[in-house]
Short mmCIF file of C-alpha atoms in Angstrom, two decimals:
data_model
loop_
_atom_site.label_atom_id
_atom_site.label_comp_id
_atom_site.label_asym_id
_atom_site.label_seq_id
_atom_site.Cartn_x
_atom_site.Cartn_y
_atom_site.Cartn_z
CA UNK E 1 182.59 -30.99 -194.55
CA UNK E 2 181.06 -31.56 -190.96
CA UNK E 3 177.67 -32.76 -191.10
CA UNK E 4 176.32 -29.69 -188.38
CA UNK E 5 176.67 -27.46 -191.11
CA UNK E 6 172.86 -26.61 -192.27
CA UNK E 7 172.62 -25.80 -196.06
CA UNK E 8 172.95 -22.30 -195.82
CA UNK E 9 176.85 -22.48 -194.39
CA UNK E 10 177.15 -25.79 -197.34
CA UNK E 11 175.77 -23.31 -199.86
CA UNK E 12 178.53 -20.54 -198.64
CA UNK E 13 181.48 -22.60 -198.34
CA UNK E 14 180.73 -24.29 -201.80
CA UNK E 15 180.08 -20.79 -203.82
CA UNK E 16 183.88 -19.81 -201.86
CA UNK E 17 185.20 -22.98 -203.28
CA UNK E 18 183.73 -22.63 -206.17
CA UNK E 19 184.84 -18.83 -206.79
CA UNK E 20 187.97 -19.13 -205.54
CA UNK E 21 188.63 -22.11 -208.48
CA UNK E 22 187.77 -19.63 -211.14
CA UNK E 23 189.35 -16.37 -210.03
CA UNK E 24 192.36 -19.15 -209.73
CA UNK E 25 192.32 -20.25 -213.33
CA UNK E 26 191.80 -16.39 -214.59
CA UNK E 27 194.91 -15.43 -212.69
CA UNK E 28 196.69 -18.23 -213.50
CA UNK E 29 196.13 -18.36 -217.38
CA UNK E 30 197.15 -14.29 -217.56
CA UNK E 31 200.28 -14.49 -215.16
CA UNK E 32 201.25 -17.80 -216.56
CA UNK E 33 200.66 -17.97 -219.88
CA UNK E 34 203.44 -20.45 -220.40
CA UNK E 35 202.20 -23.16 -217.90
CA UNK E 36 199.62 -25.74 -218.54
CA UNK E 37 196.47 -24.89 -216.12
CA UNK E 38 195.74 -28.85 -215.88
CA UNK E 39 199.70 -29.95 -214.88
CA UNK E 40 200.15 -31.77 -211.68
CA UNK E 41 201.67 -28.45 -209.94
CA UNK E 42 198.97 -26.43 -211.00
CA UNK E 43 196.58 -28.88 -209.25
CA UNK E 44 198.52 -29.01 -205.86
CA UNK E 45 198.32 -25.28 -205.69
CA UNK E 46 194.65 -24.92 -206.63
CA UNK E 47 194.18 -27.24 -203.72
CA UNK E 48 196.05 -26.00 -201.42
CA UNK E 49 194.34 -22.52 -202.32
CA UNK E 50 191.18 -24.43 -201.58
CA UNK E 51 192.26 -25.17 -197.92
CA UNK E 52 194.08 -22.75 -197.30
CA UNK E 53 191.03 -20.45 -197.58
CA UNK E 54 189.04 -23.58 -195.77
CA UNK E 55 191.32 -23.26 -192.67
CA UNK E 56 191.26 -19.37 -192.38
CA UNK E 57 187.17 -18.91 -192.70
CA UNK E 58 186.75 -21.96 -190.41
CA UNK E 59 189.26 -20.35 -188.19
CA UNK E 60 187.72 -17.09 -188.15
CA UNK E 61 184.23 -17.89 -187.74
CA UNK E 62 183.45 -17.05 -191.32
CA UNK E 63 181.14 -20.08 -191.42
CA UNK E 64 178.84 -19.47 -188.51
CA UNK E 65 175.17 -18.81 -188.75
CA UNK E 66 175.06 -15.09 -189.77
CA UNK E 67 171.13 -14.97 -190.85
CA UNK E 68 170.18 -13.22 -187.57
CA UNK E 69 173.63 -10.89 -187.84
CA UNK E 70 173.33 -8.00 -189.78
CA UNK E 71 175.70 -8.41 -193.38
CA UNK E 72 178.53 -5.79 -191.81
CA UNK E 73 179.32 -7.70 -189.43
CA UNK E 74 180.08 -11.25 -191.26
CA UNK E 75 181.63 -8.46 -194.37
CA UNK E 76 183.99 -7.92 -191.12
CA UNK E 77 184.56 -11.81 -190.35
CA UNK E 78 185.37 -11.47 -194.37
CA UNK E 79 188.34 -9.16 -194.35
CA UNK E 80 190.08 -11.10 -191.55
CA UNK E 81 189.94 -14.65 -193.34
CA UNK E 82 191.19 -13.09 -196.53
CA UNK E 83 194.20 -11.65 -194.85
CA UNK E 84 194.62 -14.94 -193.03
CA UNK E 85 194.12 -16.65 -196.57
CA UNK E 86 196.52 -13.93 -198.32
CA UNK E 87 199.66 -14.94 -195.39
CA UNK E 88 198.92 -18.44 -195.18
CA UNK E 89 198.79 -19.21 -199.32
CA UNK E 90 201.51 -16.51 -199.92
CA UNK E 91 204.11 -19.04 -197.11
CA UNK E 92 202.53 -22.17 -199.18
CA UNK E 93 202.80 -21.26 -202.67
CA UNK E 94 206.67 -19.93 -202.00
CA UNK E 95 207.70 -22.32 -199.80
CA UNK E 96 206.02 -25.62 -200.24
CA UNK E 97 205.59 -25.80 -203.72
CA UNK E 98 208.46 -26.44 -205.20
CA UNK E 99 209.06 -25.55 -208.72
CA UNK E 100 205.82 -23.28 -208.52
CA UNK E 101 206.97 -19.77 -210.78
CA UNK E 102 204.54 -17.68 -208.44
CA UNK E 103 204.53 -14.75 -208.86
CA UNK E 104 203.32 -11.78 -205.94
CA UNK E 105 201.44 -10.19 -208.27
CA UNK E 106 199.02 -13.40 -209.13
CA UNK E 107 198.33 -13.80 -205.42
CA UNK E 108 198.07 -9.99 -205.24
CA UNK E 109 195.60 -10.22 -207.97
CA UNK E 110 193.58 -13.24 -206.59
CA UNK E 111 193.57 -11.18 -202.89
CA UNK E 112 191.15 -8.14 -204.95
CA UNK E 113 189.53 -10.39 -206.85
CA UNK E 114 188.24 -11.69 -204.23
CA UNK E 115 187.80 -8.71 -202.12
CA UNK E 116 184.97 -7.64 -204.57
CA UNK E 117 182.93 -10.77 -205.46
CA UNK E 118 183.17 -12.67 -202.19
CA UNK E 119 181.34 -10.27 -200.73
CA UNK E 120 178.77 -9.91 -203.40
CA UNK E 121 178.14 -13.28 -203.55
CA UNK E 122 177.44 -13.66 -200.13
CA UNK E 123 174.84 -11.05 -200.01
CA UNK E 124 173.44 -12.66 -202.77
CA UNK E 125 173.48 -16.13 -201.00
CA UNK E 126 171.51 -14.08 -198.34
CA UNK E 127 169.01 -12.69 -199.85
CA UNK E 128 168.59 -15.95 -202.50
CA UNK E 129 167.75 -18.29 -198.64
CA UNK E 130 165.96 -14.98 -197.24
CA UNK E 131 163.36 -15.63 -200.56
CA UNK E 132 163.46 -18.99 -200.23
CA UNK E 133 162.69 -19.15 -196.49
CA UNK E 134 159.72 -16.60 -196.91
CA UNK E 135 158.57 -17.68 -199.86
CA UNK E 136 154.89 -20.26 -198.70
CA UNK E 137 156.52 -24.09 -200.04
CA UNK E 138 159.36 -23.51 -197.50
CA UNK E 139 157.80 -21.55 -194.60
CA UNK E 140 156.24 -23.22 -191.79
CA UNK E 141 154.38 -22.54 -189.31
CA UNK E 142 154.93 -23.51 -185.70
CA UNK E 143 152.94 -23.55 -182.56
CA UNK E 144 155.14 -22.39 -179.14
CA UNK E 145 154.43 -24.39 -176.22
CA UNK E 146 155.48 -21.76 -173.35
CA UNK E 147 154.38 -17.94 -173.18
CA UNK E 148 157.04 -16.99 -170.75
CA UNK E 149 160.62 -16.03 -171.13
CA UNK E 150 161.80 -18.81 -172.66
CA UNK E 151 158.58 -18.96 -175.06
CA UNK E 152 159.11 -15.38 -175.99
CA UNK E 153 162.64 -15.30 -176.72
CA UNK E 154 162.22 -18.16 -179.04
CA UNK E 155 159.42 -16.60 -180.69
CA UNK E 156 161.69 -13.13 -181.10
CA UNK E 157 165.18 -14.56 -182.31
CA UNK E 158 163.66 -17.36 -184.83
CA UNK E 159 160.54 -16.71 -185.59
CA UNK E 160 159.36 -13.03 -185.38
CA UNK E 161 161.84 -12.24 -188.71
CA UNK E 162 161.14 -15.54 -190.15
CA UNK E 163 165.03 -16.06 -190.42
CA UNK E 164 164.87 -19.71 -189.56
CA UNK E 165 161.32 -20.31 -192.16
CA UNK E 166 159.31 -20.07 -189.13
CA UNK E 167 156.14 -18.48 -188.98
CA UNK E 168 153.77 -18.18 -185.91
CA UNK E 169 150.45 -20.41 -185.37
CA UNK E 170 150.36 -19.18 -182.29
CA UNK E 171 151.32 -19.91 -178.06
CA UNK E 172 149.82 -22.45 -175.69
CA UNK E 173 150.27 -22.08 -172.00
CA UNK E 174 148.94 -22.68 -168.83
CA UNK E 175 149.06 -19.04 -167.80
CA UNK E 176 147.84 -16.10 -170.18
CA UNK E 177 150.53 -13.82 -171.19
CA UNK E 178 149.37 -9.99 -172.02
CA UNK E 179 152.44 -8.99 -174.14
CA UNK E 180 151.54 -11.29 -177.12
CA UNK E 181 148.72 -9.82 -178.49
CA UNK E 182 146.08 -11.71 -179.04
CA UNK E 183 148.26 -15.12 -180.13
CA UNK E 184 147.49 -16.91 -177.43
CA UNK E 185 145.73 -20.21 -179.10
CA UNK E 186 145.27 -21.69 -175.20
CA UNK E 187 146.42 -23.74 -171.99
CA UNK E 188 148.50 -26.78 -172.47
CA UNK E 189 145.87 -29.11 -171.50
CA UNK E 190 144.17 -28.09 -174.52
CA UNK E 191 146.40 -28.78 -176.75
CA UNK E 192 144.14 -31.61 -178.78
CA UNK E 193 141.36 -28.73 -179.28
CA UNK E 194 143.87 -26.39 -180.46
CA UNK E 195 145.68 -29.00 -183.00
CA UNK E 196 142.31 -29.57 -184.10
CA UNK E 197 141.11 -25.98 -184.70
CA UNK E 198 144.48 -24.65 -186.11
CA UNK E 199 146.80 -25.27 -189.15
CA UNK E 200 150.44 -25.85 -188.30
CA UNK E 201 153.32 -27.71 -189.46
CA UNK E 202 155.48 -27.95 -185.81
CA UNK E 203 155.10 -27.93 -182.61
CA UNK E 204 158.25 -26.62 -179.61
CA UNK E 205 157.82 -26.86 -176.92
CA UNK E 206 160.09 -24.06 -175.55
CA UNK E 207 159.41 -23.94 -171.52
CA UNK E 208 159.60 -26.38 -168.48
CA UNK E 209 156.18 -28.35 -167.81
CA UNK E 210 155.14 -29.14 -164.69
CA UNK E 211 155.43 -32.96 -165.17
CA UNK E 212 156.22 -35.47 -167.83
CA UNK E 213 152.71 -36.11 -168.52
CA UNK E 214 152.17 -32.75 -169.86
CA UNK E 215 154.73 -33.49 -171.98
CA UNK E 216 153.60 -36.93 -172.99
CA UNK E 217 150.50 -35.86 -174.04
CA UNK E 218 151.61 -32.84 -176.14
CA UNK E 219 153.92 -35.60 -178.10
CA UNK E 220 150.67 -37.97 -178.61
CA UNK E 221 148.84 -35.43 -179.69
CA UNK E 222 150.98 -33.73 -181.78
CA UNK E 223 152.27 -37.01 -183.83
CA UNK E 224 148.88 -38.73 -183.74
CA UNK E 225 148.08 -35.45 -186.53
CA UNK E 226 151.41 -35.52 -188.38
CA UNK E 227 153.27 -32.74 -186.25
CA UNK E 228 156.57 -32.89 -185.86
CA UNK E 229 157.23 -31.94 -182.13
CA UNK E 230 160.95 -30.48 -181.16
CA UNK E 231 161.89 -29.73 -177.28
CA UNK E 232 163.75 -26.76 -176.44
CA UNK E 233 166.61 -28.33 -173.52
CA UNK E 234 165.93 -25.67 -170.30
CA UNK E 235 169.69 -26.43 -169.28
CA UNK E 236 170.95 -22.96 -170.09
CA UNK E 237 170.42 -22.14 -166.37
CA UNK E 238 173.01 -24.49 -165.37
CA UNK E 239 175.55 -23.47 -168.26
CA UNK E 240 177.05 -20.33 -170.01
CA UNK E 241 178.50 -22.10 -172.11
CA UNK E 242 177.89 -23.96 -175.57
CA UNK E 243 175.61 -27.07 -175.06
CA UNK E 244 176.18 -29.62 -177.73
CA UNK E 245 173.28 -32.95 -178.10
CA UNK E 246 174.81 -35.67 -179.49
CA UNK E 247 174.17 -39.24 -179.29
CA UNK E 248 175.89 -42.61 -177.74
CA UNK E 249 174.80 -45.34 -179.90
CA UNK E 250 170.95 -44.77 -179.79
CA UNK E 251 171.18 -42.92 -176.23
CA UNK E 252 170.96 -39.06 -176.91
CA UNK E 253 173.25 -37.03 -174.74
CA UNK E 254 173.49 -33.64 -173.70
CA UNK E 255 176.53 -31.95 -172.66
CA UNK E 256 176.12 -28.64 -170.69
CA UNK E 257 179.42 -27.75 -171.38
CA UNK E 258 181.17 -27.86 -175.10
CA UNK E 259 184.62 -26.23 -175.25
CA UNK E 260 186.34 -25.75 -178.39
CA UNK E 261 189.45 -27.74 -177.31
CA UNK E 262 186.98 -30.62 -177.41
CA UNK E 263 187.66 -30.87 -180.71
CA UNK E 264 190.39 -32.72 -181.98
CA UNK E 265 191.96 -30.22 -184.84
CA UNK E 266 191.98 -27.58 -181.94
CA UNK E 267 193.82 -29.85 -179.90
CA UNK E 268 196.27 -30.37 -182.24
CA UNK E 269 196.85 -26.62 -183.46
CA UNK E 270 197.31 -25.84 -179.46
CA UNK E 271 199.84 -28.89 -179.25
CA UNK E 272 201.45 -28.08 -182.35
CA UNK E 273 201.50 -24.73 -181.19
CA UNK E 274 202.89 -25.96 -177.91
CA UNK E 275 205.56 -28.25 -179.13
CA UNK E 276 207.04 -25.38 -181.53
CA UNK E 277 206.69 -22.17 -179.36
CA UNK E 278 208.52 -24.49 -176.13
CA UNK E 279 211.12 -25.52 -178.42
CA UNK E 280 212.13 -22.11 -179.87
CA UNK E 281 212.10 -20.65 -176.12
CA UNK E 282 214.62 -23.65 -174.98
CA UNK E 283 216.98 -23.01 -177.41
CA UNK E 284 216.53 -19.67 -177.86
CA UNK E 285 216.53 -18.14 -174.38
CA UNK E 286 216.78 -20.97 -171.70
CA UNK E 287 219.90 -22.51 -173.38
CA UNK E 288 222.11 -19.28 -172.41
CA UNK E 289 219.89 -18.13 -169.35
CA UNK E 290 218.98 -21.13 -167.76
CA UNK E 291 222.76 -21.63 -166.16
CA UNK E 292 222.73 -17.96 -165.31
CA UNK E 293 219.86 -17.68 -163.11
CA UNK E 294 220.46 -20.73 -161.69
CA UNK E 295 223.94 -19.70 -160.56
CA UNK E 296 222.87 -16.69 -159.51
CA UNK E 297 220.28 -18.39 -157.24
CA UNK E 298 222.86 -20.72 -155.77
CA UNK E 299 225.10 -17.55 -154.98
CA UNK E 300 222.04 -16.07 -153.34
CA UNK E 301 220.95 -18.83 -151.01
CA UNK E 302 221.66 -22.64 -150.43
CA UNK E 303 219.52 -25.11 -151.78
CA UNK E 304 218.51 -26.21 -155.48
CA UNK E 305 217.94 -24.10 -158.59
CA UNK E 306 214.72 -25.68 -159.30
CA UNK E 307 211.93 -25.53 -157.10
CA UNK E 308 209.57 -28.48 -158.20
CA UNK E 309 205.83 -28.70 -156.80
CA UNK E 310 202.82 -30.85 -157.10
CA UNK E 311 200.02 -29.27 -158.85
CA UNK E 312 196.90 -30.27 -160.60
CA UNK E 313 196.61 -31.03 -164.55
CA UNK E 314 193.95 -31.72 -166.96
CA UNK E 315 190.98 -33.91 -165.56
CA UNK E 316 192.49 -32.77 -162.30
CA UNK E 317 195.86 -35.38 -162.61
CA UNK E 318 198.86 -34.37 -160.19
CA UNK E 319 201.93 -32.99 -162.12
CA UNK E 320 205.11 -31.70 -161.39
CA UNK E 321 205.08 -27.87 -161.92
CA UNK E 322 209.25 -26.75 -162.23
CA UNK E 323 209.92 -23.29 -161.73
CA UNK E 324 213.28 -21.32 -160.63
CA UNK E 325 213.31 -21.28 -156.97
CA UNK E 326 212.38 -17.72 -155.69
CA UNK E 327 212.08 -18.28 -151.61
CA UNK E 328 214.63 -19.51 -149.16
CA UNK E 329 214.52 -22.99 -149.32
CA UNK E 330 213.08 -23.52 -145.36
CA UNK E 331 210.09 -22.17 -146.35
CA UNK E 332 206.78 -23.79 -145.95
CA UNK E 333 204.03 -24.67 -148.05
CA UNK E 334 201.33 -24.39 -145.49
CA UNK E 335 201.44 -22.34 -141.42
CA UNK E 336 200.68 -24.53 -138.36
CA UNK E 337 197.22 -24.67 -138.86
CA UNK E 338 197.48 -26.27 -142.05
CA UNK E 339 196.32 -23.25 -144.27
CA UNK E 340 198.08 -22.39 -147.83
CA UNK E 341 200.63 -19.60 -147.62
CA UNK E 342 200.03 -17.26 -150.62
CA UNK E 343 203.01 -15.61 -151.47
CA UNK E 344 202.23 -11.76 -150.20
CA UNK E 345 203.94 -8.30 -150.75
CA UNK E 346 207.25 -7.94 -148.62
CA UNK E 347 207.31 -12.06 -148.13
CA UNK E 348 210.23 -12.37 -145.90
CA UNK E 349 210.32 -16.03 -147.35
CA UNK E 350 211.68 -14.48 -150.91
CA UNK E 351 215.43 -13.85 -151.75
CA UNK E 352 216.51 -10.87 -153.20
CA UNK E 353 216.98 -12.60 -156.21
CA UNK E 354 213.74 -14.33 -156.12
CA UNK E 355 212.06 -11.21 -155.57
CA UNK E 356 213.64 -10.28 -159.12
CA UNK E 357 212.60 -13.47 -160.74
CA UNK E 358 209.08 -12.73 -159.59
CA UNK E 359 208.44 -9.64 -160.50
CA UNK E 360 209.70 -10.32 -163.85
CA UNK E 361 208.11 -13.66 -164.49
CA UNK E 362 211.87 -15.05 -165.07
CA UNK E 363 210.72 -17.84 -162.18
CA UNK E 364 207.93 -19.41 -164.92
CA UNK E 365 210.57 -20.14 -167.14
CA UNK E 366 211.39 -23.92 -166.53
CA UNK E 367 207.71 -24.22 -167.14
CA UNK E 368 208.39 -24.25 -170.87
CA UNK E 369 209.86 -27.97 -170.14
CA UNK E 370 206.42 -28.61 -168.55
CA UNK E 371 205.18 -27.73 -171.57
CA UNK E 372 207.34 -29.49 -174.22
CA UNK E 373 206.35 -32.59 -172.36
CA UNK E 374 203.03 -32.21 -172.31
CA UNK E 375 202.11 -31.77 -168.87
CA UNK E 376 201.13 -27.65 -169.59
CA UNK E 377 200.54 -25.42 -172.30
CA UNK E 378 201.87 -21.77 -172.94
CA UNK E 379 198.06 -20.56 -172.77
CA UNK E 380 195.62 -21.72 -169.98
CA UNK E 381 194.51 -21.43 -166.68
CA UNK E 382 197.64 -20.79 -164.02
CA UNK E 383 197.91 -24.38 -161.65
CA UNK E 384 197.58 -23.75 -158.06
CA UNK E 385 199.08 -25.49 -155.64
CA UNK E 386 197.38 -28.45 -154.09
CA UNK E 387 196.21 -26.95 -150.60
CA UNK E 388 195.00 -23.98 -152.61
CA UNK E 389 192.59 -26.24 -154.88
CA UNK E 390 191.57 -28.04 -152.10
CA UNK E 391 190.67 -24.78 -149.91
CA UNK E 392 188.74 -23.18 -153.57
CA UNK E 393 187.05 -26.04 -154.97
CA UNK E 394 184.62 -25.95 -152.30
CA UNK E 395 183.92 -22.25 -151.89
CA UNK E 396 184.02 -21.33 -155.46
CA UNK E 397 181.77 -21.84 -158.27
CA UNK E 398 182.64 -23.72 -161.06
CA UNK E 399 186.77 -23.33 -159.69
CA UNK E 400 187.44 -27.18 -160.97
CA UNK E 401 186.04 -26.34 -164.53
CA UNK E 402 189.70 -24.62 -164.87
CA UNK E 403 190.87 -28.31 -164.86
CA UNK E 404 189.06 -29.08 -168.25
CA UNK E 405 192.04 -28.18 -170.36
CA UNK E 406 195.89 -28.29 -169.64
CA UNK E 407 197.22 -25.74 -167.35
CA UNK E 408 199.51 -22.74 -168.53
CA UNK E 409 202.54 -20.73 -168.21
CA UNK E 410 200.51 -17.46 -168.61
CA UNK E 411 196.41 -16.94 -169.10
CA UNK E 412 193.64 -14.84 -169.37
CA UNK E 413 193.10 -14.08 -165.79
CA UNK E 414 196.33 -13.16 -165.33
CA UNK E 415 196.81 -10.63 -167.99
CA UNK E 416 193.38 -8.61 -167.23
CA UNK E 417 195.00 -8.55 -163.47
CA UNK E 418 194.26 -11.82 -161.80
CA UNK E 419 197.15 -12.50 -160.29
CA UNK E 420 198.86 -13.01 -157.53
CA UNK E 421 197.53 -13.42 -153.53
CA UNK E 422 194.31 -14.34 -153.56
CA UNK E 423 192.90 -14.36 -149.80
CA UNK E 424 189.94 -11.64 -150.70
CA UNK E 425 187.82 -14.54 -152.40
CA UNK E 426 186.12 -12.23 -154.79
CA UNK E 427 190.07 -11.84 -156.45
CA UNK E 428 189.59 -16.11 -156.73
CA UNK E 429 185.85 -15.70 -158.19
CA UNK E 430 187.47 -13.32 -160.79
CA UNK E 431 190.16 -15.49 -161.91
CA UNK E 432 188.11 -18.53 -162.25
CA UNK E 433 185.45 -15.85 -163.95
CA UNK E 434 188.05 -15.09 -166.48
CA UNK E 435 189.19 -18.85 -166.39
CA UNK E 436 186.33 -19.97 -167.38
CA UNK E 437 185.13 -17.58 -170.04
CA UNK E 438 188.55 -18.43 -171.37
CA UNK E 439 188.17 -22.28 -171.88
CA UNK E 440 184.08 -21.49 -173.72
CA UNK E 441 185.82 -18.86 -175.84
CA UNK E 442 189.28 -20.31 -177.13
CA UNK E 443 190.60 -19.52 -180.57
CA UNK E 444 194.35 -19.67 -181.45
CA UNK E 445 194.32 -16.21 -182.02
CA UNK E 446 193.14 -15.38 -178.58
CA UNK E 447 196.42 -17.28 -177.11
CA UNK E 448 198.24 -15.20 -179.43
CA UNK E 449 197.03 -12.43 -177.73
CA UNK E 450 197.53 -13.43 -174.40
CA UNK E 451 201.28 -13.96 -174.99
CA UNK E 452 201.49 -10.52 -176.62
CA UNK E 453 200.04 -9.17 -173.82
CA UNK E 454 201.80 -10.72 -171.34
CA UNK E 455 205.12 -10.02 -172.99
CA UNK E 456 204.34 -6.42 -172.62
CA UNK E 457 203.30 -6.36 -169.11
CA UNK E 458 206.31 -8.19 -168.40
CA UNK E 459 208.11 -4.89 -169.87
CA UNK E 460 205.86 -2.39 -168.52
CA UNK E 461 205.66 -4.22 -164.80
CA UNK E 462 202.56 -5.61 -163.00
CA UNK E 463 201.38 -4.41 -159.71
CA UNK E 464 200.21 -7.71 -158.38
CA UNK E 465 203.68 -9.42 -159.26
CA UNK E 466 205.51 -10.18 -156.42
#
């Protein structure tokens, strides 16, 4: 169980463990009457109950902090992992375990078991660390170093509802602040006076002082009476993403942008997912196809089948991106004055056949060899050509962030519209806009999506594809 997890999400996971272990053994001693509840078999599906039900909370955020969410939500977050638990467990227990007489009416069983005491025992975990966290022992009370925006919205989301077992002492700042009434203990410089004067258990300092001495002092001060002092980072200017503060050795380190393909078991479902998905498509579809288009493109026009360019990969390496060649093969990467040539409605440059191709995305599909190899991935941001990165990385914010995770055949930006020419630089500031939010907000369910709805644009038709 990872260490970030505070004792509230410990508490959670180990009453679902827990619950899930009895409800188990009930169903399994009246639907098996026959089988011993301690053999080997019955241990290797109680565990693999156990995670299975790990991996689909985990998966579907069922293990976040939901203290400051209100208890319909995370009952929604519920229902989702236990129909991801009831289709993962019902392919296990069939499939896996061999010699395992389940039966669908155990697991149908277990499914409403659970349905009514999960979520009564989470609202019962809730209120049980609500009590706890109000109750005087536990609660502490903290002094906010900051009265403006950053001050305040500490204040509101983690201490006003004494959610986190924070209660207020009061602000210090340099400036006096109307809006909170009367709480204002005094300025910064202070801060030994109002230590002295004032009982509190921690200080934050939740706004950005004018110079480290300010902040030096408030840390003497602070631990010369036994306060614990904790710093509130003011990097979320420069992110909108997750920022994650770990440590290098002793050296702490803070990284203004944590992606959820930074982790290593995401990166190895989206492989996984990569290697299977590829493989089906090659000898599914490109095994028959694959000789047909590329006939039909040699009937069409001289030159190769394959059109094979250099684009950029993760961290920004060169690849070779293959794709079925849709434009006469004189054509030209860039005009006389050395500028990228977008493709553009009514290209003279495309076949008749390549204008087909296009349209229907039929020209991506050597791209699935990309990604068997590893070079791409069916889900990510689309490469661009060389030229074209070089032109946007300069004139658009954050456009090389896109190169923090492997390309892909299809993406976000491109099925919410973002595709296509690009010269209007606003269209380029919405793809790397959708990009982006993409690569802070990746689940495998969200690639799911985006191949679902891709595949049915492809059927309906796109207006930008050509």
């Amino acid at each position: 169980m990872p260490s970030t997890y505070n004792p509230s999400t410990r508490l959670k996971i180990s009453a679902d463990l827990g619950f899930l272990s009895v409800i188990y053994f009930i169903t399994h001693s009246y639907f098996q009457p026959g089988i011993d509840v301690l053999s080997n078999t019955s241990w290797l599906a109680l565990g693999l109950s156990l995670f299975s039900w790990f991996i689909a909370g985990r998966s579907m955020g069922l293990y976040k902090d939901f203290r400051a969410i209100v208890f319909s939500i995370e009952w929604t977050v519920f229902v989702k992992s236990l129909l991801l638990y009831s289709l993962i467990i019902s392919f296990v227990l069939t499939l896996l375990v061999n010699g395992y007489p389940f039966r669908m009416m155990q697991l149908l069983t277990q499914v409403t078991l659970i349905f009514i005491s999960f979520p009564i025992q989470k609202l019962a975990i809730r209120l049980f660390m609500k009590r706890i966290r109000n109750s005087s022992q536990m609660s502490r009370k903290v002094l906010i170093v900051g009265a403006d925006d950053s001050g305040l919205q500490f204040y509101k989301n983690y201490v006003k509802d004494n959610l986190y077992g924070y209660s207020l002492a009061g602000f210090v700042d340099d400036t006096v602040n109307p809006s909170i009434n009367g709480q204002y203990l005094g300025k910064t410089s202070d801060i030994d006076k109002v230590i002295a004067s004032h009982e509190f258990e921690d200080i934050v300092v939740a706004t950005t002082l004018k110079d480290d001495s300010q902040l030096e002092k408030i840390i003497i001060a602070g631990e010369r009476e036994g306060k614990r002092v904790k710093i509130i980072p003011q990097y979320q200017r420069f992110s909108t993403g997750k920022i994650r503060v770990s440590t290098m050795g002793s050296m702490p380190i803070i990284t203004l942008r944590s992606l959820p393909l930074d982790l290593m078991d995401n990166k190895i479902i989206k492989r996984a997912f990569d290697i299977v998905f590829s493989s089906l498509v090659i000898v599914l579809v490109l095994s028959w196809l694959f000789p047909i288009i590329a006939l039909l493109i040699r009937l069409s026009s001289k030159g190769p089948a394959l059109f094979r360019q250099e684009r950029w990969g993760l961290n920004n390496k060169p690849i070779i991106c293959y794709k079925f060649r849709s434009m006469v093969p004189t054509s030209a990467d860039v005009d006389e004055k050395g500028v990228y040539q977008q493709a553009k409605r009514n290209d003279p440059r495309i076949t008749k056949i390549g204008a087909f191709l296009r349209k229907t995305n039929l020209d991506e599909l050597p791209q699935f060899f990309n990604v068997l190899i590893g070079t791409m991935s069916v889900v990510g941001p689309r490469p661009h050509p060389v030229p074209l990165n070089l032109q946007s990385k300069e004139s658009i914010e954050n456009y090389m962030m896109r190169h923090l995770v492997k390309p892909g055949i299809t993406g976000w930006a491109q099925v919410n519209g973002y595709r296509g020419e690009t010269r209007d630089s606003y269209l380029m500031k919405k793809r790397v806009e959708h990009d982006v939010w993409y690569l802070e907000n990746w689940t495998f369910w969200l690639d799911l999506q985006i191949i679902i709805q891709t595949l049915v644009n492809m059927v309906k038709g796109e207006k930008n594809a050509f």
